[in-house]
PDB file of C-alpha atoms and ligand atoms in Angstrom:
ATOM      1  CA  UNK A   1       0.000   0.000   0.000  1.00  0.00           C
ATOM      2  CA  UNK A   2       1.423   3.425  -0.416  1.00  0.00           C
ATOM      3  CA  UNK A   3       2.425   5.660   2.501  1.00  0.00           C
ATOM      4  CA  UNK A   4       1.398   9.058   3.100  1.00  0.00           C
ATOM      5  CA  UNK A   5       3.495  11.532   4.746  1.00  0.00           C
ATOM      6  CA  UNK A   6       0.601  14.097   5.651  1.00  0.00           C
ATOM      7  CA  UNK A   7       1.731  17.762   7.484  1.00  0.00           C
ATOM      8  CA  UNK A   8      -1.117  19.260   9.649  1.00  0.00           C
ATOM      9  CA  UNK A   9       0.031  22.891  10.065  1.00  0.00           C
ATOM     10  CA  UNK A  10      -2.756  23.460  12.598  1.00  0.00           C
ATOM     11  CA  UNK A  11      -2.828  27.502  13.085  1.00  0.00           C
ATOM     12  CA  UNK A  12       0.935  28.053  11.746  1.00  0.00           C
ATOM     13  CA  UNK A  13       2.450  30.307   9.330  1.00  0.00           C
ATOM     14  CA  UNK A  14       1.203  33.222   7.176  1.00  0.00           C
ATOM     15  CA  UNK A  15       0.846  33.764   3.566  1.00  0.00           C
ATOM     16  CA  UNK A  16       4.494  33.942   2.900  1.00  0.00           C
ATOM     17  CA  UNK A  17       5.780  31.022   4.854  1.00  0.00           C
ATOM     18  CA  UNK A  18       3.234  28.827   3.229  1.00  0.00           C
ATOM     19  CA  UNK A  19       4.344  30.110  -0.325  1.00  0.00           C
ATOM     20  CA  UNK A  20       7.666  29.620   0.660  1.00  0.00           C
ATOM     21  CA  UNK A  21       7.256  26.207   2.154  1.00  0.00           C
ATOM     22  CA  UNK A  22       5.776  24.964  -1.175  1.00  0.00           C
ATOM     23  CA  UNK A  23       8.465  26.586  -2.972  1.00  0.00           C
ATOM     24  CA  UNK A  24      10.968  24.282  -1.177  1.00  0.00           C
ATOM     25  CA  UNK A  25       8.830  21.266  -1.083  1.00  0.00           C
ATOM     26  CA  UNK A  26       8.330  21.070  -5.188  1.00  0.00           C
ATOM     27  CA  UNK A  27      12.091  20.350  -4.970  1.00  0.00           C
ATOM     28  CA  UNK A  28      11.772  17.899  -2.559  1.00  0.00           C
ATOM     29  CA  UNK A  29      12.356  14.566  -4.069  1.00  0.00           C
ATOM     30  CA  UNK A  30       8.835  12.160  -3.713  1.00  0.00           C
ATOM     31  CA  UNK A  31       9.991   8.328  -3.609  1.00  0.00           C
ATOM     32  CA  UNK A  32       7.666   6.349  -5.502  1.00  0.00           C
ATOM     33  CA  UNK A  33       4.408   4.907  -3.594  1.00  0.00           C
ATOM     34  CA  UNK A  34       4.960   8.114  -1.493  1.00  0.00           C
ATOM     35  CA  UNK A  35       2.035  10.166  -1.451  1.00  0.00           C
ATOM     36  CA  UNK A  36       2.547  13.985   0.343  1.00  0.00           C
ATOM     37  CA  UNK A  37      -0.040  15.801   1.884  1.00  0.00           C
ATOM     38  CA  UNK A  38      -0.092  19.783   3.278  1.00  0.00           C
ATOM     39  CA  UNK A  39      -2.975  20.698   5.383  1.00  0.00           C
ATOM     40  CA  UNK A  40      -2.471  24.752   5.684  1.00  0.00           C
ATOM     41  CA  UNK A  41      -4.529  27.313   7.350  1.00  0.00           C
ATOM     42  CA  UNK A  42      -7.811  27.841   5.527  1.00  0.00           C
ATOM     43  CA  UNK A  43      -7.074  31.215   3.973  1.00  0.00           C
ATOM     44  CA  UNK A  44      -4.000  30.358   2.152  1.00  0.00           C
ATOM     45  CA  UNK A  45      -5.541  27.070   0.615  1.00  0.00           C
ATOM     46  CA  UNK A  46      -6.523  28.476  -2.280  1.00  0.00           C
ATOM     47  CA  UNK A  47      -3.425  29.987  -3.204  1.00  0.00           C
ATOM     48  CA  UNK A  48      -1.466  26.851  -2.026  1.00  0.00           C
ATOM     49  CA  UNK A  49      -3.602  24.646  -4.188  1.00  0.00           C
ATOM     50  CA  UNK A  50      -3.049  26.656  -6.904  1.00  0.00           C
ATOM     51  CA  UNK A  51       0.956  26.463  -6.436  1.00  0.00           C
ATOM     52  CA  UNK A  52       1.325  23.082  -5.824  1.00  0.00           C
ATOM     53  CA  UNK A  53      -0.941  22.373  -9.495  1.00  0.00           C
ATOM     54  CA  UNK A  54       0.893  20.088 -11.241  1.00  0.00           C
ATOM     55  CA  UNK A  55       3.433  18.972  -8.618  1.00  0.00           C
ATOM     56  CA  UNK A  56       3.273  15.529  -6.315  1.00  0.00           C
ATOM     57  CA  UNK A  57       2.220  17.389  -3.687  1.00  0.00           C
ATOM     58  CA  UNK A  58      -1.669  17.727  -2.249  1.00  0.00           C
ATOM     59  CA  UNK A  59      -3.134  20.601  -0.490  1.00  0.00           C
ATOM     60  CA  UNK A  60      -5.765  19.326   2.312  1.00  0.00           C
ATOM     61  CA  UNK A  61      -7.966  21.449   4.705  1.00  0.00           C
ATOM     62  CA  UNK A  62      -7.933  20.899   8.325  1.00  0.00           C
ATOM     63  CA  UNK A  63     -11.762  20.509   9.006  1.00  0.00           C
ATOM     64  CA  UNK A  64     -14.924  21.510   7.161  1.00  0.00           C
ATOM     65  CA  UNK A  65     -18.169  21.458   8.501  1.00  0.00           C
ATOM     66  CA  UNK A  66     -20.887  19.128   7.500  1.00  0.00           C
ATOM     67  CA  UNK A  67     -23.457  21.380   5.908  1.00  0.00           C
ATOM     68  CA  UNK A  68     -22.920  22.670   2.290  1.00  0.00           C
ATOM     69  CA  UNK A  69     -24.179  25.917   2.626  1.00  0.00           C
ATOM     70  CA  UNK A  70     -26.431  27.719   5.244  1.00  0.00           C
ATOM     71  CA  UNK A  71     -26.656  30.383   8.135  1.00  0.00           C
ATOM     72  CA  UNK A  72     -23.384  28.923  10.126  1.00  0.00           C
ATOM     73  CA  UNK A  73     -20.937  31.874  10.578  1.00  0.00           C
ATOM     74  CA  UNK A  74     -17.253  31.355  10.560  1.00  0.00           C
ATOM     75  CA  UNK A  75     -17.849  27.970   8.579  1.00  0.00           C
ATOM     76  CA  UNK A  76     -16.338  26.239   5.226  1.00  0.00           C
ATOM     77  CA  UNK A  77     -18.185  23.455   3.697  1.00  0.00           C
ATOM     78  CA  UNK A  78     -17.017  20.837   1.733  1.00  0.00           C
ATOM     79  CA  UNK A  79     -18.261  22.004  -1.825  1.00  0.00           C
ATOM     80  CA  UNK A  80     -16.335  25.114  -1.430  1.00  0.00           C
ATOM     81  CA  UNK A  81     -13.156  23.527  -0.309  1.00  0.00           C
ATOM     82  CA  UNK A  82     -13.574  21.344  -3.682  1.00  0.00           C
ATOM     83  CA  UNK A  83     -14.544  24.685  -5.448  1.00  0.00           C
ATOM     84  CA  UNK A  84     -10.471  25.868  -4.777  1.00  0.00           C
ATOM     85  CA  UNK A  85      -9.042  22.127  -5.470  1.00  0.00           C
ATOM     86  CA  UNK A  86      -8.847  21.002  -2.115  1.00  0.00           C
ATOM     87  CA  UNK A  87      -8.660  17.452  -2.862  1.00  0.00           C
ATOM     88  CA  UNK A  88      -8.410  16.472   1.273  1.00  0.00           C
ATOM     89  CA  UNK A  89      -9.419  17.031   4.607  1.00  0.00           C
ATOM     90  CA  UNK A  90      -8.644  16.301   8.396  1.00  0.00           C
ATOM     91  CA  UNK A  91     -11.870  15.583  10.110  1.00  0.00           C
ATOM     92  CA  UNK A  92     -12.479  14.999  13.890  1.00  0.00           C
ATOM     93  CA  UNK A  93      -8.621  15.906  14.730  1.00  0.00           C
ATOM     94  CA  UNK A  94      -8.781  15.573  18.858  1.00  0.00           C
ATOM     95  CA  UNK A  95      -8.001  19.260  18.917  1.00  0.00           C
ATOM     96  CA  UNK A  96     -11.538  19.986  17.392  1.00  0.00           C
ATOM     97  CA  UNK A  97     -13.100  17.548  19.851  1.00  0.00           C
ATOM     98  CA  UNK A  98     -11.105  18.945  22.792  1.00  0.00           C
ATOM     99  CA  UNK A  99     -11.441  22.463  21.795  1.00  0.00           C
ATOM    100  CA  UNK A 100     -14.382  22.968  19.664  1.00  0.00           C
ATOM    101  CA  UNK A 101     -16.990  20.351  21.114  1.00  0.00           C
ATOM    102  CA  UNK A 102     -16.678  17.907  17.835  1.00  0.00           C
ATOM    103  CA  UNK A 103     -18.285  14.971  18.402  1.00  0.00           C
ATOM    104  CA  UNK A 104     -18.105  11.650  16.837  1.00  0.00           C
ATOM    105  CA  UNK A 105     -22.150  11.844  14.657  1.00  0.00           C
ATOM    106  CA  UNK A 106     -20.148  15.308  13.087  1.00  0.00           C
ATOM    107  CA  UNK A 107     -17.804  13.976  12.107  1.00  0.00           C
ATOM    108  CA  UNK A 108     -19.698  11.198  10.616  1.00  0.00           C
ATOM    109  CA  UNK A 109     -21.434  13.686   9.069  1.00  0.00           C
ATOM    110  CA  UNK A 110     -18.476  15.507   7.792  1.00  0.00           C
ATOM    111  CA  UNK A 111     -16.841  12.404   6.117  1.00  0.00           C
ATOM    112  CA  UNK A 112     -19.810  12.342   4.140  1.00  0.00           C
ATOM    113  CA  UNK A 113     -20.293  15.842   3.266  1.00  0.00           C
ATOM    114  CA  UNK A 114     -16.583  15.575   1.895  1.00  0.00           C
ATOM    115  CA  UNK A 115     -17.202  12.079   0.210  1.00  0.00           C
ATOM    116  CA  UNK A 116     -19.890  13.655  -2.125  1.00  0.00           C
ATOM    117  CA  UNK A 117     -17.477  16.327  -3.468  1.00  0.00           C
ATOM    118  CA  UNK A 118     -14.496  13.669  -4.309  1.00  0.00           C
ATOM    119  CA  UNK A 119     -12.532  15.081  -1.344  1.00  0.00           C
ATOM    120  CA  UNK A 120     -10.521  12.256   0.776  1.00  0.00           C
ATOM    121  CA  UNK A 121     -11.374  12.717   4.214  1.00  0.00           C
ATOM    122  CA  UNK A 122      -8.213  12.214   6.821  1.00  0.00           C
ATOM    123  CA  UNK A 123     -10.139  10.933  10.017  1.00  0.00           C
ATOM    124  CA  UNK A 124      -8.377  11.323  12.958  1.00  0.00           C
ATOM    125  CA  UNK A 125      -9.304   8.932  16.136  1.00  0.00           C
ATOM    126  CA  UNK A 126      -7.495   8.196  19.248  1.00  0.00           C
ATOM    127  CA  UNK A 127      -7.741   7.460  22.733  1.00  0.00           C
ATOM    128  CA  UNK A 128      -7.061   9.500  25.835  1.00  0.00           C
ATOM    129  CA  UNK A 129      -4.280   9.220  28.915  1.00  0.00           C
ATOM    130  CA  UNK A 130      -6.793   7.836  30.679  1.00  0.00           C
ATOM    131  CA  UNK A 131      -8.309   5.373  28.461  1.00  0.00           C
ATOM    132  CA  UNK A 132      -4.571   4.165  27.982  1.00  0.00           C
ATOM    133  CA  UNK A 133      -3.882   4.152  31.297  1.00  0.00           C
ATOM    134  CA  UNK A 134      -7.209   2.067  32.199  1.00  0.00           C
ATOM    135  CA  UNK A 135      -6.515  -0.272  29.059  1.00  0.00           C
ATOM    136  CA  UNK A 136      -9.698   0.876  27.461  1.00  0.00           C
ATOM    137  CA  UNK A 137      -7.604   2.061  24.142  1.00  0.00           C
ATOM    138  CA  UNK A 138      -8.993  -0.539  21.558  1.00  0.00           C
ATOM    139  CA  UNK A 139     -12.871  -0.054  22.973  1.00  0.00           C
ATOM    140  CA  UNK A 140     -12.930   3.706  22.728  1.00  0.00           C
ATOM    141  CA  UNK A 141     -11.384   3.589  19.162  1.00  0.00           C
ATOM    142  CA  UNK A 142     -13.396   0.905  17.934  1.00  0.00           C
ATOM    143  CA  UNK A 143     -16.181   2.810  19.598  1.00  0.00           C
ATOM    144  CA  UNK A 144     -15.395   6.380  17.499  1.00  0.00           C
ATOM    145  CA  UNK A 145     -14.703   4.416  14.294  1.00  0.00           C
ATOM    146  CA  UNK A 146     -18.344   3.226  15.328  1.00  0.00           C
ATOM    147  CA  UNK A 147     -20.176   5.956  15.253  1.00  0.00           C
ATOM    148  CA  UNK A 148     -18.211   8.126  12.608  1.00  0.00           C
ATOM    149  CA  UNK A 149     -18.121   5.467   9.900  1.00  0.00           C
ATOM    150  CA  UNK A 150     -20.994   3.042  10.748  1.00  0.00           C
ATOM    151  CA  UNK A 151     -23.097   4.245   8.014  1.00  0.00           C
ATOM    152  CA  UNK A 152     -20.546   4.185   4.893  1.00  0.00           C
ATOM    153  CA  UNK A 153     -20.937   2.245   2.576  1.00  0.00           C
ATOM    154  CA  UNK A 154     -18.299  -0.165   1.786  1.00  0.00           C
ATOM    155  CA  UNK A 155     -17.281   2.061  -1.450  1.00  0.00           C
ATOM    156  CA  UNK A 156     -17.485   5.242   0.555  1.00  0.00           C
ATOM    157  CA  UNK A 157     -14.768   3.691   3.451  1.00  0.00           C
ATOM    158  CA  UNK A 158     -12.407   2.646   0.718  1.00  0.00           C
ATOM    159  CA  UNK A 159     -11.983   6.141  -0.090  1.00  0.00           C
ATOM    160  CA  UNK A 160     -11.230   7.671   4.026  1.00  0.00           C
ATOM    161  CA  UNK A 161      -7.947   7.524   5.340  1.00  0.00           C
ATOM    162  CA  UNK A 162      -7.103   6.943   9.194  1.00  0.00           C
ATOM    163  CA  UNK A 163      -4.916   8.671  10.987  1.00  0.00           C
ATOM    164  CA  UNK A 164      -4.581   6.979  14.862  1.00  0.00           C
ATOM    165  CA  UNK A 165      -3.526   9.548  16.832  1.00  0.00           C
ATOM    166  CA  UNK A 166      -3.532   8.507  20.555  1.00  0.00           C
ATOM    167  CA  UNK A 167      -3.952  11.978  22.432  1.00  0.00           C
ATOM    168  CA  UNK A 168      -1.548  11.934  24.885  1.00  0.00           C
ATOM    169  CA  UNK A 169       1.022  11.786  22.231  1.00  0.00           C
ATOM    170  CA  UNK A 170      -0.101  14.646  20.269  1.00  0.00           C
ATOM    171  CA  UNK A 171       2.541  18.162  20.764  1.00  0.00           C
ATOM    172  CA  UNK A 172       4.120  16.132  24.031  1.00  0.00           C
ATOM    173  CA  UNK A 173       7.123  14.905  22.767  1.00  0.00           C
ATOM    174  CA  UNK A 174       6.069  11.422  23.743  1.00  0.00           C
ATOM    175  CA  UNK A 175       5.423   8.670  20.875  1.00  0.00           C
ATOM    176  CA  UNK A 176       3.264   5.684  21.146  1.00  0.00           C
ATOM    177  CA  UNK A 177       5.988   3.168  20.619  1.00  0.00           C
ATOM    178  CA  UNK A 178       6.427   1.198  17.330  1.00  0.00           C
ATOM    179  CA  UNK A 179       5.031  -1.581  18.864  1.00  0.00           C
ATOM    180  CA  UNK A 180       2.013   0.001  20.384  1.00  0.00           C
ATOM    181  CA  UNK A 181       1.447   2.223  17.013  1.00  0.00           C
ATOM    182  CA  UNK A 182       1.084  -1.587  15.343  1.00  0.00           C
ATOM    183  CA  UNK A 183      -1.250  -3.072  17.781  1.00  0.00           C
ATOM    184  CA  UNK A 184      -3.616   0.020  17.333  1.00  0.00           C
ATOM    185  CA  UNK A 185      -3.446  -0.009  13.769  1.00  0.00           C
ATOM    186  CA  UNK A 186      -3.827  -4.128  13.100  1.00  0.00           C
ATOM    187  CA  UNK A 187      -6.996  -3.581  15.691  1.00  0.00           C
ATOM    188  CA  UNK A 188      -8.238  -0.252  12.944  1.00  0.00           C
ATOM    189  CA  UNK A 189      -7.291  -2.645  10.253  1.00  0.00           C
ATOM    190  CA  UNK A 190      -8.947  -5.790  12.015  1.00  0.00           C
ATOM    191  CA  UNK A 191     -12.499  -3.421  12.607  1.00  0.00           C
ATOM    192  CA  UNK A 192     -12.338  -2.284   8.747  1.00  0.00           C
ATOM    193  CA  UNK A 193     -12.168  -5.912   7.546  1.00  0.00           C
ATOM    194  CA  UNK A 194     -15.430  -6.565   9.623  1.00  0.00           C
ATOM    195  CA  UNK A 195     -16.921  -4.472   6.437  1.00  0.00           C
ATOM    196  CA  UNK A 196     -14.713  -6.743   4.166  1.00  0.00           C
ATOM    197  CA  UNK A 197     -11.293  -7.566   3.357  1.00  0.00           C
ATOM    198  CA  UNK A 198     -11.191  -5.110   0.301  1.00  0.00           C
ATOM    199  CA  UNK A 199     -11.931  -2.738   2.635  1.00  0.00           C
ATOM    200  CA  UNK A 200      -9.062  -3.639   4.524  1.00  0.00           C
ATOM    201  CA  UNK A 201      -6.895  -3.770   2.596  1.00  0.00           C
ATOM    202  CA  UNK A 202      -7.904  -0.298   0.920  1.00  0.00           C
ATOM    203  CA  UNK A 203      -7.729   1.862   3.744  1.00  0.00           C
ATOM    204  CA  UNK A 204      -4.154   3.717   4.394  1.00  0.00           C
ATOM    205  CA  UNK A 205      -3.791   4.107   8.240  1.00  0.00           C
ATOM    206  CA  UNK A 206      -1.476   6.645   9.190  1.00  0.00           C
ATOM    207  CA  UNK A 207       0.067   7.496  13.216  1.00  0.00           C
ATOM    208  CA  UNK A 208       0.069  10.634  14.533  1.00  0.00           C
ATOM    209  CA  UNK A 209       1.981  11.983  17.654  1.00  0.00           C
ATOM    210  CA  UNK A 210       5.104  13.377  18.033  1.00  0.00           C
ATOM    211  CA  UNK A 211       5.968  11.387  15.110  1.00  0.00           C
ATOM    212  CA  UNK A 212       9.140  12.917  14.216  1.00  0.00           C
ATOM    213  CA  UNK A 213      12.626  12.009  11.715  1.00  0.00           C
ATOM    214  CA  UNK A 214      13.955  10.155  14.849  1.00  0.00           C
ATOM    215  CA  UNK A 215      11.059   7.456  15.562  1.00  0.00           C
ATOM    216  CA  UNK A 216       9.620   7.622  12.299  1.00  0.00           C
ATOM    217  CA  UNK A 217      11.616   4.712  10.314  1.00  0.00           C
ATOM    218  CA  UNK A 218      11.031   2.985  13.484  1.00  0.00           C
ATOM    219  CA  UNK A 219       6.854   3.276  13.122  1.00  0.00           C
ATOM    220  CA  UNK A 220       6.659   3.538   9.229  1.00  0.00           C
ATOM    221  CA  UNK A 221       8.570   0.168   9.206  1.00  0.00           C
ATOM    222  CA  UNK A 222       5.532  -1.629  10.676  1.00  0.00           C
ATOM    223  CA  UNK A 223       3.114  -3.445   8.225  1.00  0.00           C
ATOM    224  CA  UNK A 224      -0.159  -1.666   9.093  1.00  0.00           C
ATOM    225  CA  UNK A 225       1.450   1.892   9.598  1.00  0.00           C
ATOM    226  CA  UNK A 226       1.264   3.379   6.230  1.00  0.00           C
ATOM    227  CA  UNK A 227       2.659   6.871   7.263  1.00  0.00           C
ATOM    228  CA  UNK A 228       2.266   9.811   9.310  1.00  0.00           C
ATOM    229  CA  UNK A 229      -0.071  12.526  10.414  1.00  0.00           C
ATOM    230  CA  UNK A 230       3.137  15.103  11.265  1.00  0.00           C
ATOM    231  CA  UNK A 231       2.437  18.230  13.377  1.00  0.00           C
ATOM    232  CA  UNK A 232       5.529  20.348  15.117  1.00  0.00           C
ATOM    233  CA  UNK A 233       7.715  18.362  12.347  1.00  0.00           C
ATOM    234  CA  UNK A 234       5.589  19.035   9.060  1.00  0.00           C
ATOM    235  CA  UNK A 235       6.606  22.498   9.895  1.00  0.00           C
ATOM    236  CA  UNK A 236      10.121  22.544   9.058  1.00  0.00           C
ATOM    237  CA  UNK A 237      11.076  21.900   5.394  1.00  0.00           C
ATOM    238  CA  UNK A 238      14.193  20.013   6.439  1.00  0.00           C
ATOM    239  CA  UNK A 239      12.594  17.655   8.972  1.00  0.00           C
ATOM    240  CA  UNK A 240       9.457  16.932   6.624  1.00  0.00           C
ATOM    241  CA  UNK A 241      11.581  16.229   3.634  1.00  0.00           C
ATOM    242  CA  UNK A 242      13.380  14.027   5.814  1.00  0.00           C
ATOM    243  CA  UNK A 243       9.883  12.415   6.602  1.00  0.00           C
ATOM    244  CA  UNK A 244       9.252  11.726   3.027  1.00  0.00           C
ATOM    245  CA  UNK A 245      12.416  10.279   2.330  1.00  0.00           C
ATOM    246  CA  UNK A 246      12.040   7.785   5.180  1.00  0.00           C
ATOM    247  CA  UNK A 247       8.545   7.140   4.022  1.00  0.00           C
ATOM    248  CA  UNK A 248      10.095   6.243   0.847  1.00  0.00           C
ATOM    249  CA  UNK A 249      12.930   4.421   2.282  1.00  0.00           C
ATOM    250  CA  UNK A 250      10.542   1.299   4.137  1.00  0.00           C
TER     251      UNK A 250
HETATM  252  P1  PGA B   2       2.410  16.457  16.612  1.00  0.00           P
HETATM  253  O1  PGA B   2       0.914  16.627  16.104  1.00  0.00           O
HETATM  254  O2  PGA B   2       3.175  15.745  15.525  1.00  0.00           O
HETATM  255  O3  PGA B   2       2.912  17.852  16.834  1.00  0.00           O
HETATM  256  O4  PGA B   2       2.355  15.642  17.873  1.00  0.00           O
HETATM  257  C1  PGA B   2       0.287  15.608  15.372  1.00  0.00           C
HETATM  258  C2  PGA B   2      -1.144  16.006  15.062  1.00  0.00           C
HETATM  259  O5  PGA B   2      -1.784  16.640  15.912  1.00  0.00           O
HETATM  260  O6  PGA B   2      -1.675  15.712  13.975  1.00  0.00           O
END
């Protein structure tokens, strides 16, 4: 399966830092079966789609919201993120859940919303300290996968990507080992076949957390981590091209 070496930029850099960071990255080398992935700040998406054009490199938002149109100020839907040539999107990223009340039925509802414009939703699950801790990890994500992609078709979940990204490992500096990353990710890979093995075996699942050029060859080496949702590192050209090349390199 190919890997994906996906940057989330979260609310990081301005206009010129983002033109400048795709500047650098169109020089960046992309090994074969190596798919890259930006997710910049909404207002520069449209120019940043329209630089990267014709490169290897795709421009994804960070979050939508599930309506296409309406009275909801503040708000991007899906139809005009496809309207700019967004061709991705991180949906029900803990930070929206933590911060911005997302629950599991949006995000549901956004992977569809995004689905019906030809957008490839990123969906972002992962457990808490706590859930770790109390060795309730593999029930509370098979419990979000649950309600945010029970009602996909089979079709529709062979075009979502995962990204597991347990919570306490998120902007801490500590990684879910490469051992832990695989458990989690043969249990994701285990609940998709439950809708069939094409499924399965369609579905890229990516870790995210503090994944960085020192751990990564470490967690992109195991067979059902197929790259990385990157945050602090996706930020730096030097460390993310050194994320790609690794990604290239397993
Ligand atoms: P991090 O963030 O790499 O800075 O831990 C990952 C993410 O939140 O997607």
């Amino acid at each position: 399966m190919r890997k994906i070496v996906a940057g989330n930029w979260k609310m990081h850099k301005d206009r010129d830092e983002v033109s400048a960071f795709i500047a650098a990255l169109k020089n960046v080398p992309v090994p074969t079966d190596v798919e890259v992935v930006i997710a910049p700040p909404f207002p520069f998406l449209a120019a940043a789609a329209e630089q990267a054009a014709g490169s290897l490199i795709t421009v994804a938002a960070q979050n939508c919201h599930q309506k296409s149109h309406g009275a909801y100020t503040g708000e991007v839907s899906a139809p005009m993120l496809k309207s700019i040539g967004v061709k991705a999107c991180i949906v029900g990223h803990s930070e929206r859940r933590q911060y911005f009340g997302e629950t599991d039925e949006a995000v549901g509802e956004k992977i569809a919303a995004l689905l019906e414009q030809g957008i490839t939703p990123i969906y972002c699950c992962g457990e808490l300290k706590e859930d770790r801790v109390g060795g309730k990890h593999f029930e509370v994500v098979a419990a979000q996968m649950k309600a945010a992609l029970g009602a996909l078709t089979n079709d529709q979940l062979k075009r979502i990507v995962i990204a597991y990204e347990p919570v306490w490992a998120i902007g801490t500096g500590l990684t879910a080992t490469a051992q832990q990353a695989q458990e989690m990710h043969a249990h994701i890979r285990t609940l998709l076949a439950t809708h069939g093995a094409d499924v399965a075996a369609h579905v890229p699942i990516l870790y995210g957390g503090s994944c960085k050029p020192d751990n990564a060859a470490e967690l992109f080496a195991n067979p059902d981590v197929n790259g990385g949702l990157i945050g602090g590192a996706a930020l730096d050209i030097n460390q993310f091209s050194e994320l790609i090349r690794i990604a290239g390199a397993q």
